Amino acid sequence: MAEVNLAQALNRALDIALSEDERVVLLGEDIGRTGGVFRITDGLRDKHGSERVFDTPVAESGIAGAAFGMAIAGLRPVAEMQFLGFSYPAYDQIINHVARIRNRTNHRFSAPMVIRMPYGGGIGAAEHHSESTEAIYTHIPGIKVVAPSTPRDAAGLLLAAIDDPDPVVFLEPIRLYRAVKEDVPDTPDRVPIGPIRLERKGDDITLISWGAMLKETRAAASALESEGVSVEVIDVRTLAPLDREGIVASIEKTGRAVVIHEAALSGGLGGEIAATISERALYSLRAPVRRVAGWDTVFPLKRSEAHYLPSVDRIVEVASKTLED
Amino acid sequence: MAEVNLAQALNRALDIALSEDERVVLLGEDIGRTGGVFRITDGLRDKHGSERVFDTPVAESGIAGAAFGMAIAGLRPVAEMQFLGFSYPAYDQIINHVARIRNRTNHRFSAPMVIRMPYGGGIGAAEHHSESTEAIYTHIPGIKVVAPSTPRDAAGLLLAAIDDPDPVVFLEPIRLYRAVKEDVPDTPDRVPIGPIRLERKGDDITLISWGAMLKETRAAASALESEGVSVEVIDVRTLAPLDREGIVASIEKTGRAVVIHEAALSGGLGGEIAATISERALYSLRAPVRRVAGWDTVFPLKRSEAHYLPSVDRIVEVASKTLED
Amino acid sequence: MFRLLNPDGSVRDRLPITLEEMKALYADMVEARMYDTKSIAMQRQGRLATYAPFRGQEAAQIGAAAALAEGDWVAATYRDAALNWRAGYPWGLLILGRTGDERGGEVPADVNVLPPSITVGGHMIHAVGLAWAEKLKGSERIALTSFGDGATSEGDFHEAMNFAAVFATPTVFFCQNNGYAISYPTSEQTKSETIAVKADAYGMPGIRVDGNDVVAVLVAVREAAARARSGEGPSLIEAVTYRLGPHTTADDPTRYRDSEESADWEKQDPLERVRILLERQGSWTEDWQNELEESASAVIEEAVEWAEAVPEPTFDQMLKRMYAEPTAPLLEQLGGETR
Amino acid sequence: MFRLLNPDGSVRDRLPITLEEMKALYADMVEARMYDTKSIAMQRQGRLATYAPFRGQEAAQIGAAAALAEGDWVAATYRDAALNWRAGYPWGLLILGRTGDERGGEVPADVNVLPPSITVGGHMIHAVGLAWAEKLKGSERIALTSFGDGATSEGDFHEAMNFAAVFATPTVFFCQNNGYAISYPTSEQTKSETIAVKADAYGMPGIRVDGNDVVAVLVAVREAAARARSGEGPSLIEAVTYRLGPHTTADDPTRYRDSEESADWEKQDPLERVRILLERQGSWTEDWQNELEESASAVIEEAVEWAEAVPEPTFDQMLKRMYAEPTAPLLEQLGGETR
Ligand SMILES: Cc1ncc(C[n+]2csc(CCOP(=O)(O)OP(=O)(O)O)c2C)c(N)n1
Ligand SMILES: Cc1ncc(C[n+]2csc(CCOP(=O)(O)OP(=O)(O)O)c2C)c(N)n1
Ligand SMILES: [Mg+2]
Ligand SMILES: [Mg+2]
């Protein structure tokens, strides 16, 4: 049991999966020799062999489609998209094939596979490298979408995703890869896909977020607490299927909620969450459910990142406004 | 001025655009010789020539990407995806390129183009032919998304989309192609992209929908009116950018709203609309904003369509419940 | 172009198959054609949703499937009913699927045929993953993917061919070049001399065969399958054939092709040449033909009856086949939130 | 492989260009290399975001761009700074872009070079659409797209090549095969003998040239451009070269390739062979070299100063460049809903 960061936790989970289950194989661009651009698969090719951890040509649709075929044939492929922004060429494979084979064959065939995607901004990366378009995946019936924000959840959810009988899109917050450290057991417990994680208990307001934005959300919560506000923080963690009960229960208690995400406001997952709260906890609401999100723009390049990323100040400001209503 | 259906109105609009503006070209699978599987481009190749109306190989990414290049070079391409469900291979071109060139070049280059997509179910079509995944497009900054439900809007919005300096995804409700007739002037007025259309004025409740679901929504409104309920019906018609003001204004009046769409509930555009209403009109709301939508499943094949499609009864039932609160 | 059996029933070389095999292939083609005819009739009667006829392509489909072994994987298209059937997909399930019922995709446990792909192009890479998995598992199985001329224009064709070659997966790429992608002729679909030549771009063997010669197709696919099984990797086979019917029951071919063309191809009928050959060898008689047709039609009628006897699909079934276990939102929706 | 100028500076045939042209090409390569070196240094100092060096590929990039005419379209990649610059993209804007500023893509009105494509593969089809539009407009313009060996695996490469061939668009496909796609060697990326041979799959001419021979590249691209301009359609050119530096400033090549390999390629330096040739002809002197470097570095320093003097981008600018006119949601957000 040692302190590891989120990237190391993922690497450990993959190592464990490869060791425990011979059906597990890893494929993706540059994941073998170099261990991936973020080193998440570092050392795994040497340890488990190039028959199970392989580099592929630059072709995302091919990666997803080949992994899909492997899954149908009984393997447990874990495919990597080098960045979420490069998963779009695979979108057709994911929505039209990966997500549908069970439905199309009434359970005769299924696609137990994981598609890992580093996502989110904040590191001054080039175009397309900072996307957080989780909403285009959470709207796809037939898959599950997960986004951890702590090393324990990262390892536990990834192991659960690999065990899952259905396909899982696994979003890894780039900004947090090396930003957070935590004790993670050598064999981490599976973390069930579905339930939210109550990151912090409180009575006055609920801040709801996931993935990398938990960083700013935590900071905002502390700032508010220092002003005497009792803040509850929800790490949604499983973005699809959504744990509506878990979220609504919190708002029934606090009566106030702010949803925070990095993706563009319009059409973002925050809308689904705010709509759910407003529909099911309307009579508990003491203020409108507000959203702090990215603007309706492309995620900008390095010099404008600060203009785009929801800041601790923005969260505190909107939360304070919500507390005043 | 003659009665035409939605399909004929679209054909007329394309004919006018080709006649008025030599920069306009049409491309897509089977749109030339056969005039498209729904005959929307019927006769246009013979009239305007195979230099301006051409069939392409079966390659959606290629169609979108080539049209994009044409638009940058000064043409006004109108590309057709044979069905929305076959637009997914073009998703990368649309989100990473079509939607971003203006931002990427600070207005130096732009992509004035239209991508037409027949969408929606109800005709017992094969797999992938009944999709209504508008939400994956309405979340893309840099494009606009339109979905008419009447012949006049179809012609007027299509002409406006072709004029628009920015790319427009144009969703055509298959179920309504030949279901509704209306007088459409020989040279239809442009219908501005943006504002909602108030289909019916009322005081007790607002039913909000777009595209093909307007059919069931209108029927439900009539049913409710016959019970003495005064129903307001909003045809959203421009799905992105959303006319939040127009929608909220109605609910500030009626205090009650039901959003109806065909797409799967979770992550559908209804969430964005319900969240907007709840945030901005909370204190006017006399009941929770409910959603009548498709289930969280793939759109089913013919024999199960009735199980899936939101019915007039479901809308009436949920509206009644909302009226009781 | 590789051909063994000429349209007039004459033979190029000694045929590498026995008379019995030949008779079996003929019988299969007869049964397939009857299924096709029956399906069109049923569609007209409103008993089937849109149907994609394969008349004219029986030799390509039966020949290809006949070259496969038990347990081999097949990923084919909406037009490949004959191929899928010969590979183990029961007529009844194919019909059930065409009535508009997802349960038509629930093939028996010992059948490794994926449901017909409706998207053009997306399924070829699946046959690469399937074959790759079998290779990694060390099994003998291979995967065959069938697709059309139009599908070769999709980016997914390229990625599938490249992956198969790069990872030497035991995959057979079987293209039925039937002259059209709906209304778009193959001559416009690509400017390459043939579709077979596209294999060069992947360092993969490519061969062009007469798709209306069931023996040539059988031989070509057998060789490709053997190559794959022995670890030598994938191959591309272009079977040159023609769609005698419409694209689907909703299509009107007169809008894009002239009747002479179709008439010429009618003369190259894939069944007729085998019939003539068998007749010359004294193995075909009117009586035998009648026997074949009677037993075939009995089999198909039975399949139709079975399919039409399947109870209407329910709301619950629709929601319960999305995941191994319904997710929380689905459970709520099953709970019968107003339908 | 087509080559005119050997690594040792000896010449295969009479060179089809004048001494002055040769000197100009050399001068451009020197300036490009200085830009590359400067950029790496600036990145280390934190003045640029990640940078993708092109050292070793100067001949391919300068040779290709030198073959183009005024107003021709260029759609190239993040590694093609030299190519884009030679085609008219100002150093200053290239640098501005690399500092992480969208305004770096705002090329002058008379420059038809698209901003460097960061996605691999997606931009090739744009050059097909651009060229197609020029053809429809009846202009003389053509489009050149530059891409790497890795990009040839993307489905979009296939669709772009096919569309270009089918519609005979005036497009030049220029592939810099520099041996690697990040860590993945070209030998694994595809099993085709060459990348040039892939042209056969589209009925398009394909040629393989020594990418480190600036003259051979110039000649090959000139011919392809002439073909395109005269309405004969697209061509594929594979320029065989090598990335001497890391994939980007964030990459460590020692993880995937050995130093001997790189050392061998250093001996094939694209600038050196031209220098030797010019020296033999008495046209290269230490002094001239110094002149070139001084003026080049002055130009580049000026560009850097210009770029770094551009005021910080504002919040409003970010929201105002999404559409011709900000949409209602953006106007609200501009209205300064809490930032
Ligand atoms: C991705 C995708 N794009 C478009 C379609 C619409 N479509 C159905 S069949 C077809 C033509 C396919 O032609 P081909 O591959 O030659 O097969 P054939 O129908 O001739 O057997 C098209 C374009 C589709 N089903 N999927
Ligand atoms: C669609 C897409 N997938 C993956 C990446 C990540 N990526 C950036 S460069 C690169 C390798 C490209 O290699 P090549 O085409 O040979 O160009 P080179 O870098 O060698 O110049 C990859 C995989 C990307 N940018 N875009
Ligand atoms: Mg065909
Ligand atoms: Mg390369």
PDB file of C-alpha atoms in Angstrom, chain B residues 38-128:
ATOM      1  CA  PHE B  38     -36.394  10.120 -50.588  1.00  0.00           C
ATOM      2  CA  ARG B  39     -36.398  11.975 -53.943  1.00  0.00           C
ATOM      3  CA  ILE B  40     -35.551  15.262 -52.249  1.00  0.00           C
ATOM      4  CA  THR B  41     -33.128  16.113 -55.069  1.00  0.00           C
ATOM      5  CA  ASP B  42     -35.397  14.712 -57.747  1.00  0.00           C
ATOM      6  CA  GLY B  43     -34.870  16.331 -61.162  1.00  0.00           C
ATOM      7  CA  LEU B  44     -32.152  18.695 -59.958  1.00  0.00           C
ATOM      8  CA  ARG B  45     -29.325  16.922 -61.770  1.00  0.00           C
ATOM      9  CA  ASP B  46     -31.157  17.037 -65.085  1.00  0.00           C
ATOM     10  CA  LYS B  47     -32.042  20.683 -64.568  1.00  0.00           C
ATOM     11  CA  HIS B  48     -28.759  22.007 -63.163  1.00  0.00           C
ATOM     12  CA  GLY B  49     -26.263  19.543 -64.591  1.00  0.00           C
ATOM     13  CA  SER B  50     -24.002  16.839 -63.219  1.00  0.00           C
ATOM     14  CA  GLU B  51     -21.350  19.513 -62.650  1.00  0.00           C
ATOM     15  CA  ARG B  52     -23.414  20.923 -59.817  1.00  0.00           C
ATOM     16  CA  VAL B  53     -25.404  17.942 -58.596  1.00  0.00           C
ATOM     17  CA  PHE B  54     -23.260  14.854 -58.236  1.00  0.00           C
ATOM     18  CA  ASP B  55     -23.382  11.382 -56.885  1.00  0.00           C
ATOM     19  CA  THR B  56     -20.415  10.418 -54.765  1.00  0.00           C
ATOM     20  CA  PRO B  57     -18.777   7.167 -53.706  1.00  0.00           C
ATOM     21  CA  VAL B  58     -20.061   5.603 -50.488  1.00  0.00           C
ATOM     22  CA  ALA B  59     -17.914   7.545 -48.021  1.00  0.00           C
ATOM     23  CA  GLU B  60     -19.525   9.946 -45.583  1.00  0.00           C
ATOM     24  CA  SER B  61     -16.321  11.344 -44.134  1.00  0.00           C
ATOM     25  CA  GLY B  62     -15.208  12.033 -47.685  1.00  0.00           C
ATOM     26  CA  ILE B  63     -18.474  13.761 -48.525  1.00  0.00           C
ATOM     27  CA  ALA B  64     -18.308  16.042 -45.489  1.00  0.00           C
ATOM     28  CA  GLY B  65     -14.583  16.679 -45.877  1.00  0.00           C
ATOM     29  CA  ALA B  66     -14.777  17.415 -49.588  1.00  0.00           C
ATOM     30  CA  ALA B  67     -17.755  19.711 -49.092  1.00  0.00           C
ATOM     31  CA  PHE B  68     -15.737  21.453 -46.371  1.00  0.00           C
ATOM     32  CA  GLY B  69     -12.855  22.080 -48.750  1.00  0.00           C
ATOM     33  CA  MET B  70     -15.279  23.371 -51.379  1.00  0.00           C
ATOM     34  CA  ALA B  71     -16.829  25.766 -48.874  1.00  0.00           C
ATOM     35  CA  ILE B  72     -13.447  27.165 -47.891  1.00  0.00           C
ATOM     36  CA  ALA B  73     -12.716  27.723 -51.562  1.00  0.00           C
ATOM     37  CA  GLY B  74     -15.861  29.783 -52.021  1.00  0.00           C
ATOM     38  CA  LEU B  75     -18.584  27.352 -53.043  1.00  0.00           C
ATOM     39  CA  ARG B  76     -21.814  26.768 -51.099  1.00  0.00           C
ATOM     40  CA  PRO B  77     -21.992  22.977 -50.936  1.00  0.00           C
ATOM     41  CA  VAL B  78     -25.111  21.217 -49.743  1.00  0.00           C
ATOM     42  CA  ALA B  79     -24.072  17.710 -48.798  1.00  0.00           C
ATOM     43  CA  GLU B  80     -26.485  14.900 -48.067  1.00  0.00           C
ATOM     44  CA  MET B  81     -25.968  12.107 -45.588  1.00  0.00           C
ATOM     45  CA  GLN B  82     -28.326   9.397 -46.775  1.00  0.00           C
ATOM     46  CA  PHE B  83     -29.571   9.024 -43.185  1.00  0.00           C
ATOM     47  CA  LEU B  84     -28.532  10.625 -39.889  1.00  0.00           C
ATOM     48  CA  GLY B  85     -27.470   7.146 -38.785  1.00  0.00           C
ATOM     49  CA  PHE B  86     -24.884   7.122 -41.567  1.00  0.00           C
ATOM     50  CA  SER B  87     -23.476  10.524 -40.692  1.00  0.00           C
ATOM     51  CA  TYR B  88     -21.394   9.106 -37.836  1.00  0.00           C
ATOM     52  CA  PRO B  89     -18.399   8.278 -40.036  1.00  0.00           C
ATOM     53  CA  ALA B  90     -18.385  12.014 -40.848  1.00  0.00           C
ATOM     54  CA  TYR B  91     -18.565  13.062 -37.202  1.00  0.00           C
ATOM     55  CA  ASP B  92     -14.833  13.702 -36.970  1.00  0.00           C
ATOM     56  CA  GLN B  93     -14.872  15.904 -40.062  1.00  0.00           C
ATOM     57  CA  ILE B  94     -17.827  17.844 -38.712  1.00  0.00           C
ATOM     58  CA  ILE B  95     -16.653  18.426 -35.132  1.00  0.00           C
ATOM     59  CA  ASN B  96     -12.907  18.692 -35.708  1.00  0.00           C
ATOM     60  CA  HIS B  97     -12.846  20.527 -39.024  1.00  0.00           C
ATOM     61  CA  VAL B  98     -16.126  21.905 -40.355  1.00  0.00           C
ATOM     62  CA  ALA B  99     -17.075  23.450 -37.007  1.00  0.00           C
ATOM     63  CA  ARG B 100     -13.628  24.887 -36.262  1.00  0.00           C
ATOM     64  CA  ILE B 101     -12.068  26.482 -39.299  1.00  0.00           C
ATOM     65  CA  ARG B 102     -13.408  29.952 -38.471  1.00  0.00           C
ATOM     66  CA  ASN B 103     -12.131  29.746 -34.898  1.00  0.00           C
ATOM     67  CA  ARG B 104      -8.840  28.217 -36.007  1.00  0.00           C
ATOM     68  CA  THR B 105      -8.196  31.041 -38.464  1.00  0.00           C
ATOM     69  CA  ASN B 106      -9.837  33.895 -36.581  1.00  0.00           C
ATOM     70  CA  HIS B 107     -12.379  34.415 -39.391  1.00  0.00           C
ATOM     71  CA  ARG B 108      -9.828  34.224 -42.236  1.00  0.00           C
ATOM     72  CA  PHE B 109     -11.446  31.019 -43.509  1.00  0.00           C
ATOM     73  CA  SER B 110     -14.987  29.784 -42.970  1.00  0.00           C
ATOM     74  CA  ALA B 111     -17.163  26.889 -44.079  1.00  0.00           C
ATOM     75  CA  PRO B 112     -20.555  28.082 -45.314  1.00  0.00           C
ATOM     76  CA  MET B 113     -22.087  24.685 -46.024  1.00  0.00           C
ATOM     77  CA  VAL B 114     -25.149  22.635 -45.242  1.00  0.00           C
ATOM     78  CA  ILE B 115     -25.227  18.976 -44.320  1.00  0.00           C
ATOM     79  CA  ARG B 116     -28.685  17.540 -44.888  1.00  0.00           C
ATOM     80  CA  MET B 117     -29.699  14.450 -42.955  1.00  0.00           C
ATOM     81  CA  PRO B 118     -33.045  12.645 -43.062  1.00  0.00           C
ATOM     82  CA  TYR B 119     -33.705  11.570 -39.490  1.00  0.00           C
ATOM     83  CA  GLY B 120     -36.173   9.926 -37.137  1.00  0.00           C
ATOM     84  CA  GLY B 121     -38.236   6.769 -37.109  1.00  0.00           C
ATOM     85  CA  GLY B 122     -41.760   5.656 -37.646  1.00  0.00           C
ATOM     86  CA  ILE B 123     -41.542   4.142 -41.101  1.00  0.00           C
ATOM     87  CA  GLY B 124     -40.462   0.660 -40.067  1.00  0.00           C
ATOM     88  CA  ALA B 125     -37.027   1.103 -41.575  1.00  0.00           C
ATOM     89  CA  ALA B 126     -33.958  -1.058 -41.092  1.00  0.00           C
ATOM     90  CA  GLU B 127     -31.366  -0.587 -38.345  1.00  0.00           C
ATOM     91  CA  HIS B 128     -29.606   2.820 -38.248  1.00  0.00           C
TER      92      HIS B 128
END
